[in-house]
PDB file of N, CA, C and O in Angstrom:
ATOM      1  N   UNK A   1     -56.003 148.955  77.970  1.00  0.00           N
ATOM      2  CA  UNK A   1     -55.935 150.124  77.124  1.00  0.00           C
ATOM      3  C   UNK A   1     -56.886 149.999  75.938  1.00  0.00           C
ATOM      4  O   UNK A   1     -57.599 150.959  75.648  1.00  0.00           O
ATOM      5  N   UNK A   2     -56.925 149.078  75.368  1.00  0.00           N
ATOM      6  CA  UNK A   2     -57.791 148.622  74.246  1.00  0.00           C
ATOM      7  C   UNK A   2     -59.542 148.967  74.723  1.00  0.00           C
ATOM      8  O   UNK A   2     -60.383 149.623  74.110  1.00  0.00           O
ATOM      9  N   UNK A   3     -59.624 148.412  75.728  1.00  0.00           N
ATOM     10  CA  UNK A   3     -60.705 148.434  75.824  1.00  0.00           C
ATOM     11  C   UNK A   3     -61.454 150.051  76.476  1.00  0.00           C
ATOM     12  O   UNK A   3     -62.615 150.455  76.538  1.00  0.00           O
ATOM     13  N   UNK A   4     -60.459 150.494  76.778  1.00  0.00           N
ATOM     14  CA  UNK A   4     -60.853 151.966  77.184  1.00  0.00           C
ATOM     15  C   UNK A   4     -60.833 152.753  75.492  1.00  0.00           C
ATOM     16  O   UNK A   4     -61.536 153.762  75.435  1.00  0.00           O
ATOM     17  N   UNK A   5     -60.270 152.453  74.476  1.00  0.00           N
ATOM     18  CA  UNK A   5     -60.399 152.911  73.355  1.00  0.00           C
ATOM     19  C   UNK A   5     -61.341 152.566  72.483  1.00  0.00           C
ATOM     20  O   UNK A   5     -61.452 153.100  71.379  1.00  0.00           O
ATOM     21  N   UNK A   6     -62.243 151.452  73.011  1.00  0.00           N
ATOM     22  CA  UNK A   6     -63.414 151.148  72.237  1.00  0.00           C
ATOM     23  C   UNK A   6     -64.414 151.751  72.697  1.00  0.00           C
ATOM     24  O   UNK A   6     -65.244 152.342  72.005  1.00  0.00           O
ATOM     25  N   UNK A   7     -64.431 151.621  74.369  1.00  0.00           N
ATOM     26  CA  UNK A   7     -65.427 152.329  74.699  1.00  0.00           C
ATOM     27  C   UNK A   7     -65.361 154.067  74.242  1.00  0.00           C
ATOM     28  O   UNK A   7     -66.261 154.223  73.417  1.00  0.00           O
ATOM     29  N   UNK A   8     -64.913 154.885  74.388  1.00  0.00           N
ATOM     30  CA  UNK A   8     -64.036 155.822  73.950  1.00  0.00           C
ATOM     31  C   UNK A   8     -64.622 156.106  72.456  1.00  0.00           C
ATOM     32  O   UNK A   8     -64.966 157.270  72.251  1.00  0.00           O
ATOM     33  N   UNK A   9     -64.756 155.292  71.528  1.00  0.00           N
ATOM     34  CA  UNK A   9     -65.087 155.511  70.399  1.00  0.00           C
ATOM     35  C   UNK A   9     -66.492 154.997  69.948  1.00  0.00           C
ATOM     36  O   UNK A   9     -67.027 155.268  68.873  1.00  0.00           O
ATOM     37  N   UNK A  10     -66.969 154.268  70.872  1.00  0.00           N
ATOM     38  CA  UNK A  10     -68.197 153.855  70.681  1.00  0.00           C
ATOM     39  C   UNK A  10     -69.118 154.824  71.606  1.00  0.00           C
ATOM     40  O   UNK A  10     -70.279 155.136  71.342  1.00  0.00           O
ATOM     41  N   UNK A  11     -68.290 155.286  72.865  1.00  0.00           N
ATOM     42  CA  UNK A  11     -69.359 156.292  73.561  1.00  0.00           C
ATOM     43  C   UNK A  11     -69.763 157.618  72.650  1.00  0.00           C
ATOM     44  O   UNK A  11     -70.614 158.427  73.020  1.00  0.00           O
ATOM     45  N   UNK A  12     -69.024 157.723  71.395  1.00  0.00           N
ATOM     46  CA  UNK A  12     -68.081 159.114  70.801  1.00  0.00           C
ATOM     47  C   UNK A  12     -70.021 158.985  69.701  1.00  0.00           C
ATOM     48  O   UNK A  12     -70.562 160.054  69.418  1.00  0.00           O
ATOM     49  N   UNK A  13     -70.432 158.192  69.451  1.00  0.00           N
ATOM     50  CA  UNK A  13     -70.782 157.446  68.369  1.00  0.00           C
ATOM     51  C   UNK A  13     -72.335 157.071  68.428  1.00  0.00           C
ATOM     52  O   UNK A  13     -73.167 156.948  67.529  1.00  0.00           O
ATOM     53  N   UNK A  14     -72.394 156.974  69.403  1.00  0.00           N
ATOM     54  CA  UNK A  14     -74.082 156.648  70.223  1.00  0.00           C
ATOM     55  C   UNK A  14     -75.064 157.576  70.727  1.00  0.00           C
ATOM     56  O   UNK A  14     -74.536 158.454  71.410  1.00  0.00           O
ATOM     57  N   UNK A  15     -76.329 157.677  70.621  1.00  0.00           N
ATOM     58  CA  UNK A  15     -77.016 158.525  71.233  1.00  0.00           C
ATOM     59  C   UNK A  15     -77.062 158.012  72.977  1.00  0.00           C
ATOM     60  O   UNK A  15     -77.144 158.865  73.861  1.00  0.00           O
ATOM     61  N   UNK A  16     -77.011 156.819  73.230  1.00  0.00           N
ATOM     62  CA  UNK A  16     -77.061 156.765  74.443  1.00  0.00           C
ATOM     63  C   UNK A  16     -75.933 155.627  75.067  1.00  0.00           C
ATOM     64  O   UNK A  16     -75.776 154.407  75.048  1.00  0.00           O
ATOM     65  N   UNK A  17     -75.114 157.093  75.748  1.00  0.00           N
ATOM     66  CA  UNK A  17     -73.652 156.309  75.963  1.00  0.00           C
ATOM     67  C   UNK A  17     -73.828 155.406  77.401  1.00  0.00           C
ATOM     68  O   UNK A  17     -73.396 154.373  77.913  1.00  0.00           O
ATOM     69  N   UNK A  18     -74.365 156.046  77.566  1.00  0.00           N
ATOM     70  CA  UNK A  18     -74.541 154.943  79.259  1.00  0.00           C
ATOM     71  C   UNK A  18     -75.109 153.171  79.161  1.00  0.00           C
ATOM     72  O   UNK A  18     -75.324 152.416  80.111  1.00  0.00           O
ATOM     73  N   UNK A  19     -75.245 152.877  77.658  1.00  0.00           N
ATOM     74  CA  UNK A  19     -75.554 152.107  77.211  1.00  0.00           C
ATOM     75  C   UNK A  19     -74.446 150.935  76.520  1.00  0.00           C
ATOM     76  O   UNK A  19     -74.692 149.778  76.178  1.00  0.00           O
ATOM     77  N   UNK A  20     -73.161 151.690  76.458  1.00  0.00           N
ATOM     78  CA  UNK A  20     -72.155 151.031  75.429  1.00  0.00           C
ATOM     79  C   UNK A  20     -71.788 150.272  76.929  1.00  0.00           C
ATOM     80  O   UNK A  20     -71.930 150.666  78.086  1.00  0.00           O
ATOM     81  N   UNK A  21     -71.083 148.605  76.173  1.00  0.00           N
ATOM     82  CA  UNK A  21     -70.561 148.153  77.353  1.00  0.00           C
ATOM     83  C   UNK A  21     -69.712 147.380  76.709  1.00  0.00           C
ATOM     84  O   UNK A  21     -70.082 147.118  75.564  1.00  0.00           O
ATOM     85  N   UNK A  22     -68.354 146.757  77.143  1.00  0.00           N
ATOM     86  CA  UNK A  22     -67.232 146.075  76.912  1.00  0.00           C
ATOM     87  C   UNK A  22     -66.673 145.352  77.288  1.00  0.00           C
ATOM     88  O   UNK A  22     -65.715 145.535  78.039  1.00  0.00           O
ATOM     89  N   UNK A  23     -67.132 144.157  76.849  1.00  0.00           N
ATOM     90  CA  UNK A  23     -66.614 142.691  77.813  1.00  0.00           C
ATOM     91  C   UNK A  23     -65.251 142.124  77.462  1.00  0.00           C
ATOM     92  O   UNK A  23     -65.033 141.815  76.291  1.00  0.00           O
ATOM     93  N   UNK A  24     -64.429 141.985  78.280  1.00  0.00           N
ATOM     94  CA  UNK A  24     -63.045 141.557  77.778  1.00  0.00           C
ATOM     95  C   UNK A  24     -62.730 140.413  77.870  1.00  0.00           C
ATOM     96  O   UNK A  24     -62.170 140.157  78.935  1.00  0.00           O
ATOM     97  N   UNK A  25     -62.914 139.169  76.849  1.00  0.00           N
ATOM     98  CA  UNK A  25     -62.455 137.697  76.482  1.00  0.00           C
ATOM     99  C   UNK A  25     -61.000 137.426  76.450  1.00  0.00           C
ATOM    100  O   UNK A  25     -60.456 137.610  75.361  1.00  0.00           O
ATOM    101  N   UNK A  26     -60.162 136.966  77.578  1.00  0.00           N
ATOM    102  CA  UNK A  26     -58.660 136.743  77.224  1.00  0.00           C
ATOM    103  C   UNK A  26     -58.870 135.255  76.473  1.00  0.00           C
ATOM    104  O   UNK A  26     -59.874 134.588  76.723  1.00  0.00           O
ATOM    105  N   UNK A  27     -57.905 134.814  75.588  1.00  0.00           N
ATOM    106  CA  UNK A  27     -57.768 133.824  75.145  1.00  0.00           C
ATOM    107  C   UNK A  27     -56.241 133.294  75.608  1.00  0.00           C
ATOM    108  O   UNK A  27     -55.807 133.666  76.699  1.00  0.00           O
ATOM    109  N   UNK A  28     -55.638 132.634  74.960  1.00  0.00           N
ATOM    110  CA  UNK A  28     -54.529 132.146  75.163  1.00  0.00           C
ATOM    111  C   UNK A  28     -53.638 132.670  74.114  1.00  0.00           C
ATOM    112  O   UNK A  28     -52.536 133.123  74.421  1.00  0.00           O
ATOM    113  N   UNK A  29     -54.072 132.635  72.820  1.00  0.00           N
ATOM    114  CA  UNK A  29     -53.157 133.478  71.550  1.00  0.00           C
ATOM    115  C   UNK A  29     -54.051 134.928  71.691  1.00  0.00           C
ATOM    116  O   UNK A  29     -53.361 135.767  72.270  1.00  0.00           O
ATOM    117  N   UNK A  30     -55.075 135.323  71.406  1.00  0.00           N
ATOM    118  CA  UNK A  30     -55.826 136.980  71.716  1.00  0.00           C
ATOM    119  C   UNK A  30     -56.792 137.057  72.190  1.00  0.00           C
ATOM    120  O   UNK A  30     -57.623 136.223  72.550  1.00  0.00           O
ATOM    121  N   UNK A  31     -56.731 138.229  72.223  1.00  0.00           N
ATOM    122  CA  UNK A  31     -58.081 138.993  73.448  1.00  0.00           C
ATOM    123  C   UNK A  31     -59.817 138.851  72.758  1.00  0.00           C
ATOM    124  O   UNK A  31     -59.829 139.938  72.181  1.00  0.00           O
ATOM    125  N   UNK A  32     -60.648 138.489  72.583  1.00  0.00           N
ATOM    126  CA  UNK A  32     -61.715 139.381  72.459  1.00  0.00           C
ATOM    127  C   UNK A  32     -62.622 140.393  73.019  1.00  0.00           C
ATOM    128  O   UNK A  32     -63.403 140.373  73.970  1.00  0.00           O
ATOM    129  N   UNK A  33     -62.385 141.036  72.396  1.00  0.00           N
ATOM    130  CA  UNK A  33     -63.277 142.745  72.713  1.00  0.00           C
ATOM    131  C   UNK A  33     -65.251 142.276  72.181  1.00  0.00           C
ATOM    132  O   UNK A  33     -65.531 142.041  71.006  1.00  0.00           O
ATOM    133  N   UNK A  34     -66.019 142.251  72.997  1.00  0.00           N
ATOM    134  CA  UNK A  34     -67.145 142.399  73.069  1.00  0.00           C
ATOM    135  C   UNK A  34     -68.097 143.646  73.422  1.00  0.00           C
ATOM    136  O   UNK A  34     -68.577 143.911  74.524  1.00  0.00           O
ATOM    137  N   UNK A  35     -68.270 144.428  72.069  1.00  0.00           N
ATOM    138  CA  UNK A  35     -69.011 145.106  72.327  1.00  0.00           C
ATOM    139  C   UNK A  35     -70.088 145.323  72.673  1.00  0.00           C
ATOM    140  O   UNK A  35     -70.646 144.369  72.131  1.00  0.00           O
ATOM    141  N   UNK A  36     -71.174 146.067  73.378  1.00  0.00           N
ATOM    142  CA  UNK A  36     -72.561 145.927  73.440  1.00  0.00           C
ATOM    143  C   UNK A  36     -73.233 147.612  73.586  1.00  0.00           C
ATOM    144  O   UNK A  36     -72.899 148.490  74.382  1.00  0.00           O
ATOM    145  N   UNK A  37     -74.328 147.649  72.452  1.00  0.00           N
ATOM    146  CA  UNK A  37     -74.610 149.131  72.670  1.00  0.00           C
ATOM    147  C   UNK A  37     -76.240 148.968  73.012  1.00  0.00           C
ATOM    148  O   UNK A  37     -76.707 147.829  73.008  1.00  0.00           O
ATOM    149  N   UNK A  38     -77.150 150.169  73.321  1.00  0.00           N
ATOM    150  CA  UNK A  38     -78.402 149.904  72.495  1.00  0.00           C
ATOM    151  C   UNK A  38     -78.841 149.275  71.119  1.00  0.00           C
ATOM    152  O   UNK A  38     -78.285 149.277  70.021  1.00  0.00           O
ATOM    153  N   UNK A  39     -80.208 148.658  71.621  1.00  0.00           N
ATOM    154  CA  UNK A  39     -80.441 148.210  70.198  1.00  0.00           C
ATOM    155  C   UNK A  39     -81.211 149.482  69.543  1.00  0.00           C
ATOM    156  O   UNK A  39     -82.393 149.138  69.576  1.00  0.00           O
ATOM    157  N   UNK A  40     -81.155 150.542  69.071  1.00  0.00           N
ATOM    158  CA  UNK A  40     -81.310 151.227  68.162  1.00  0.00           C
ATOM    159  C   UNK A  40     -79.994 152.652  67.700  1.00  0.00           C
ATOM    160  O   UNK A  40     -80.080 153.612  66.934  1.00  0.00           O
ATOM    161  N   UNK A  41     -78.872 152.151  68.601  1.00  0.00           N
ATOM    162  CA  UNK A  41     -77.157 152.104  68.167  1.00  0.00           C
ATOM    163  C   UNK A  41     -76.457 151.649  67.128  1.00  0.00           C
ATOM    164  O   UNK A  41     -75.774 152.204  66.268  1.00  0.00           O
ATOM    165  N   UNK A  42     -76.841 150.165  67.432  1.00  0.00           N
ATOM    166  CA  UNK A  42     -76.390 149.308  66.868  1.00  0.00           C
ATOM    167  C   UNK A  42     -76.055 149.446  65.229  1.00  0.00           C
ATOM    168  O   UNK A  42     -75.164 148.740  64.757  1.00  0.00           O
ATOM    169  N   UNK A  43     -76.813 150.397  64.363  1.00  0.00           N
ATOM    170  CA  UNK A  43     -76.703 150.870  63.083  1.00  0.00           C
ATOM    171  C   UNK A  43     -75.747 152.024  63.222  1.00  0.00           C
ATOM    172  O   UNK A  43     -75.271 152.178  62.097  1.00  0.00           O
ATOM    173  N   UNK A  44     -75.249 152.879  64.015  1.00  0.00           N
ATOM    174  CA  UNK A  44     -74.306 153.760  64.341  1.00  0.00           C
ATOM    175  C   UNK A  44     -73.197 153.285  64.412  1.00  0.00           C
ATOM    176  O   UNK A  44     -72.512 153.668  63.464  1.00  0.00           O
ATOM    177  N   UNK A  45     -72.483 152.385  65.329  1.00  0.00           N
ATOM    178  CA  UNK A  45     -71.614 151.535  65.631  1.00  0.00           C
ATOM    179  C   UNK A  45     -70.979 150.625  64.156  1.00  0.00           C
ATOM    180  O   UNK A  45     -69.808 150.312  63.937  1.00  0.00           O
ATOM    181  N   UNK A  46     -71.815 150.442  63.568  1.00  0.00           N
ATOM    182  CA  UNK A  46     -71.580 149.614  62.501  1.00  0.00           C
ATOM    183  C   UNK A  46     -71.620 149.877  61.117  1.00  0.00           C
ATOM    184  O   UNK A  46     -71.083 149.117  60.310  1.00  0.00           O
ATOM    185  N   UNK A  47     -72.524 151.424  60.620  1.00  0.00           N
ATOM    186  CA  UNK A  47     -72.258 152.187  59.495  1.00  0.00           C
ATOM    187  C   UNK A  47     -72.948 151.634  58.611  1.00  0.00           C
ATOM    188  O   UNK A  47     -73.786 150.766  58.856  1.00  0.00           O
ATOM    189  N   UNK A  48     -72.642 152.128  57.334  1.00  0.00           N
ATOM    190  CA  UNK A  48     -73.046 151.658  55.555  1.00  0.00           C
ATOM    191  C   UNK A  48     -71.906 150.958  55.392  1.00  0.00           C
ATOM    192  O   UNK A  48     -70.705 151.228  55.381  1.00  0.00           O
ATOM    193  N   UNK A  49     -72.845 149.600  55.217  1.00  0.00           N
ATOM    194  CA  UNK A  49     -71.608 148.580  54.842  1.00  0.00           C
ATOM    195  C   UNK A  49     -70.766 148.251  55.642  1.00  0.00           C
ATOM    196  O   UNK A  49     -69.716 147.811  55.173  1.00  0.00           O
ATOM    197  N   UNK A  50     -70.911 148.340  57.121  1.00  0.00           N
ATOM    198  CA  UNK A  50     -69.978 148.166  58.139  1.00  0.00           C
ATOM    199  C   UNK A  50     -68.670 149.023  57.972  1.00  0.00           C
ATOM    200  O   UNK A  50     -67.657 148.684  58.583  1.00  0.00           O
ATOM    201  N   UNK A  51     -68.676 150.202  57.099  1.00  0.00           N
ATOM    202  CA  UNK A  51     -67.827 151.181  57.192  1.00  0.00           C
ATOM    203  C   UNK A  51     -67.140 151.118  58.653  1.00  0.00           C
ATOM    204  O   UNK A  51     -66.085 150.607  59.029  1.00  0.00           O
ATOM    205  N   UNK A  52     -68.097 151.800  59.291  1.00  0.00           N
ATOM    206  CA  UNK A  52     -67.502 152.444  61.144  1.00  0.00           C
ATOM    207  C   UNK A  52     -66.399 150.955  61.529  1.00  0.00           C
ATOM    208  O   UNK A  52     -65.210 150.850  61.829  1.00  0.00           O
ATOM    209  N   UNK A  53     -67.563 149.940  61.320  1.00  0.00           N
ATOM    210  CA  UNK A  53     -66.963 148.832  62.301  1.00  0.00           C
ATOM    211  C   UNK A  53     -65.502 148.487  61.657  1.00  0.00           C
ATOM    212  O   UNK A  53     -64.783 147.984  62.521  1.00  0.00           O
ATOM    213  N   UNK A  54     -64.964 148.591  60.604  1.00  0.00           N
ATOM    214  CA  UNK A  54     -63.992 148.280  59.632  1.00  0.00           C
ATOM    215  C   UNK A  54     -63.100 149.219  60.549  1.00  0.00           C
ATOM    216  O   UNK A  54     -62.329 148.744  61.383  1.00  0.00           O
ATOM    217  N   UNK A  55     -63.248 150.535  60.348  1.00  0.00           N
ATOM    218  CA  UNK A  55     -62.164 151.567  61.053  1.00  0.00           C
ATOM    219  C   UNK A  55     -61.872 151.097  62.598  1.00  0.00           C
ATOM    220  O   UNK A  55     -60.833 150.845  63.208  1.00  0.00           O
ATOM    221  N   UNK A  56     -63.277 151.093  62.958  1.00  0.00           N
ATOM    222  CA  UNK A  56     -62.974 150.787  64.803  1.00  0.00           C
ATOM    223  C   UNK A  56     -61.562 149.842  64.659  1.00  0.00           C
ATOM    224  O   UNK A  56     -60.389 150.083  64.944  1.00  0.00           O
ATOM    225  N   UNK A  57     -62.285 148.578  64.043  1.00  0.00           N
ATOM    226  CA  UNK A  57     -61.458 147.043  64.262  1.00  0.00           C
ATOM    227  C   UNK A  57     -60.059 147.223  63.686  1.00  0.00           C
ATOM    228  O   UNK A  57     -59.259 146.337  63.986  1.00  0.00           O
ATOM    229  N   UNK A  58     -59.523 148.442  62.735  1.00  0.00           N
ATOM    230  CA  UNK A  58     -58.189 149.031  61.924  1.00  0.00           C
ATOM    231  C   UNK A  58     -57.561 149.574  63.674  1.00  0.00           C
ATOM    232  O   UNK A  58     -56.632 149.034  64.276  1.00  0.00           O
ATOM    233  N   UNK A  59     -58.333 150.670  64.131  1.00  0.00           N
ATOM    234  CA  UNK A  59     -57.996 151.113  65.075  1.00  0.00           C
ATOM    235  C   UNK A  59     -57.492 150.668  66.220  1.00  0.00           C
ATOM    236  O   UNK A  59     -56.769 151.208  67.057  1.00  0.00           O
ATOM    237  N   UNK A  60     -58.066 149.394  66.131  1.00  0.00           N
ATOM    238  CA  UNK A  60     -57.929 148.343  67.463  1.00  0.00           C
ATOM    239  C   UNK A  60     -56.919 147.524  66.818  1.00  0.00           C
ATOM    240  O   UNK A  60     -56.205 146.934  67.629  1.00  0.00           O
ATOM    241  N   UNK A  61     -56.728 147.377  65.953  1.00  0.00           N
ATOM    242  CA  UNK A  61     -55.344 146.565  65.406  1.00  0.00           C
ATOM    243  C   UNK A  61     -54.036 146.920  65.353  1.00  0.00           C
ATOM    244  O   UNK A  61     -53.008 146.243  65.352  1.00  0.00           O
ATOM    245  N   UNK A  62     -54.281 148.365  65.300  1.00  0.00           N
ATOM    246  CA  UNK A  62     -53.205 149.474  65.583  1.00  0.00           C
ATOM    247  C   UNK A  62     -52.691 149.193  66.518  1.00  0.00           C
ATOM    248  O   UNK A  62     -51.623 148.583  66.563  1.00  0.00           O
ATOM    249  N   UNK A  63     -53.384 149.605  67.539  1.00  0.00           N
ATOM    250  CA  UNK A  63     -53.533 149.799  68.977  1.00  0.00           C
ATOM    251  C   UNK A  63     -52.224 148.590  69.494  1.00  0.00           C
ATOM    252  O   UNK A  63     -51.039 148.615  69.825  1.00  0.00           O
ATOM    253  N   UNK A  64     -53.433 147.499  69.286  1.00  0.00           N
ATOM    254  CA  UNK A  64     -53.084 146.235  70.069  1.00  0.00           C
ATOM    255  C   UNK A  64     -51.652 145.741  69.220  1.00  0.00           C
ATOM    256  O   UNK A  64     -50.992 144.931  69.871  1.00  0.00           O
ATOM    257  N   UNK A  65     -51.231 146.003  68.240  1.00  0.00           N
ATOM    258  CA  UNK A  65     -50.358 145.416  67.502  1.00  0.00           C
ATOM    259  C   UNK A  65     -48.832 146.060  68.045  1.00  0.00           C
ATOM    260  O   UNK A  65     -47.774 145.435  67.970  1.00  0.00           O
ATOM    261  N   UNK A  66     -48.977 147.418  68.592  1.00  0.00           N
ATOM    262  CA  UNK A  66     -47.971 148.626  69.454  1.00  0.00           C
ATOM    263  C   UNK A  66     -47.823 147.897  70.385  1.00  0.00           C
ATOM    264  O   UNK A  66     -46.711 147.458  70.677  1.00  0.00           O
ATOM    265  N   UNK A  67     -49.249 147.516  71.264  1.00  0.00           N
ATOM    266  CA  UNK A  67     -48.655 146.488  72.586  1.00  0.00           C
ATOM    267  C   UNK A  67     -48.197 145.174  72.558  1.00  0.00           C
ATOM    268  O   UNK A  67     -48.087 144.518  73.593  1.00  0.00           O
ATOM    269  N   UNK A  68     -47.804 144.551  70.981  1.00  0.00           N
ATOM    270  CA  UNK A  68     -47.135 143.189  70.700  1.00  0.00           C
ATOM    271  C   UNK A  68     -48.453 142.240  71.112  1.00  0.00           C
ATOM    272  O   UNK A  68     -48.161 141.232  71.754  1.00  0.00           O
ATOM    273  N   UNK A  69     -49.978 142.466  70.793  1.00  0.00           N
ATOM    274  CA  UNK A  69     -51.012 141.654  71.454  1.00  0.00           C
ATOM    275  C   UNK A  69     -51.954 141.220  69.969  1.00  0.00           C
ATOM    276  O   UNK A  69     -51.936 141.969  68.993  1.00  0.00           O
ATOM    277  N   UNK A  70     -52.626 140.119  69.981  1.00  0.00           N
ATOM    278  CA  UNK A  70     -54.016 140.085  68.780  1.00  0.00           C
ATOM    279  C   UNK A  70     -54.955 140.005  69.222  1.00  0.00           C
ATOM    280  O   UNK A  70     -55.440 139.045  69.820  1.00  0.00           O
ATOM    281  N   UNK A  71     -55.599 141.501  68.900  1.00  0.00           N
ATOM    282  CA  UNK A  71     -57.336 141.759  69.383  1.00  0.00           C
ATOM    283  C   UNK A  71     -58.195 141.741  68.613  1.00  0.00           C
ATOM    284  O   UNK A  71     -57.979 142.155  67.474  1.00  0.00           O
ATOM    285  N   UNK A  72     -59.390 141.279  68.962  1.00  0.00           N
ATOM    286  CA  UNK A  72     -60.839 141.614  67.685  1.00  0.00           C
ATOM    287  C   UNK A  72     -61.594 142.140  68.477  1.00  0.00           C
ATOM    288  O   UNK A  72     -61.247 142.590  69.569  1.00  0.00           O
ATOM    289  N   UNK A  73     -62.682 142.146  68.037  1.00  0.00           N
ATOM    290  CA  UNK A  73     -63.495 143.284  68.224  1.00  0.00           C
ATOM    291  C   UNK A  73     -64.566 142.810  67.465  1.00  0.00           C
ATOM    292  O   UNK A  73     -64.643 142.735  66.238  1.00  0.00           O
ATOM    293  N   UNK A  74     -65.704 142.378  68.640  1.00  0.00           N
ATOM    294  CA  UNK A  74     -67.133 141.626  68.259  1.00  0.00           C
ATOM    295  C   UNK A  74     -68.184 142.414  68.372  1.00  0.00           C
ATOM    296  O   UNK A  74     -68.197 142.897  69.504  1.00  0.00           O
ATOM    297  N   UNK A  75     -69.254 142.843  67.595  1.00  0.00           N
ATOM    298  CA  UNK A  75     -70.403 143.970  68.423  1.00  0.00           C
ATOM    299  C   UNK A  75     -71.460 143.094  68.309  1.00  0.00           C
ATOM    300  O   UNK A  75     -71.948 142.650  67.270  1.00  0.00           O
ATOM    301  N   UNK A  76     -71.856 142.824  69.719  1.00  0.00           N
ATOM    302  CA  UNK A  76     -73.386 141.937  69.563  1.00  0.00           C
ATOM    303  C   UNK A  76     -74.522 142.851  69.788  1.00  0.00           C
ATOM    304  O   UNK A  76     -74.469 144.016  70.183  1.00  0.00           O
ATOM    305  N   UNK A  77     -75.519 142.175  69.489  1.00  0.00           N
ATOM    306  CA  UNK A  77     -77.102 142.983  69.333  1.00  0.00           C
ATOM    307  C   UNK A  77     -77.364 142.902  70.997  1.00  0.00           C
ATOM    308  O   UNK A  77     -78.401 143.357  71.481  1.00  0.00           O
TER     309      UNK A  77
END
């Protein structure tokens, strides 16, 4: 579910959505969420001051915290 909500908000967010991609890291205590967009996205995704990325990662804490889980949420270049 998480990860359909990143993509979801990162496709929402990008000029070129066919580009966003989401790798899912299980751990043993939480998940990591690996994002990946275009590299000229990558300033969309992440805002002034990492604004966007702050909300996404609020959003995803939400999320994952309803399903009793601890997620992050990484965006690589």
């Amino acid at each position: 579910m998480e990860k359909d909500l990143i993509e979801y908000l990162a496709k929402s967010l990008v000029d070129d959505p066919s580009q966003v991609n989401v790798n899912v890291v299980e751990g043993e205590k939480s998940t990591i969420l690996e994002l990946r967009v275009a590299a000229g996205d990558v300033g969309k995704v992440i805002g002034k001051h990492g604004r966007i990325a702050k909300a996404i990662r609020t959003v995803l804490q939400a999320a994952s915290a309803k399903a009793g889980k601890h997620t992050t949420l990484e965006i690589l270049d």
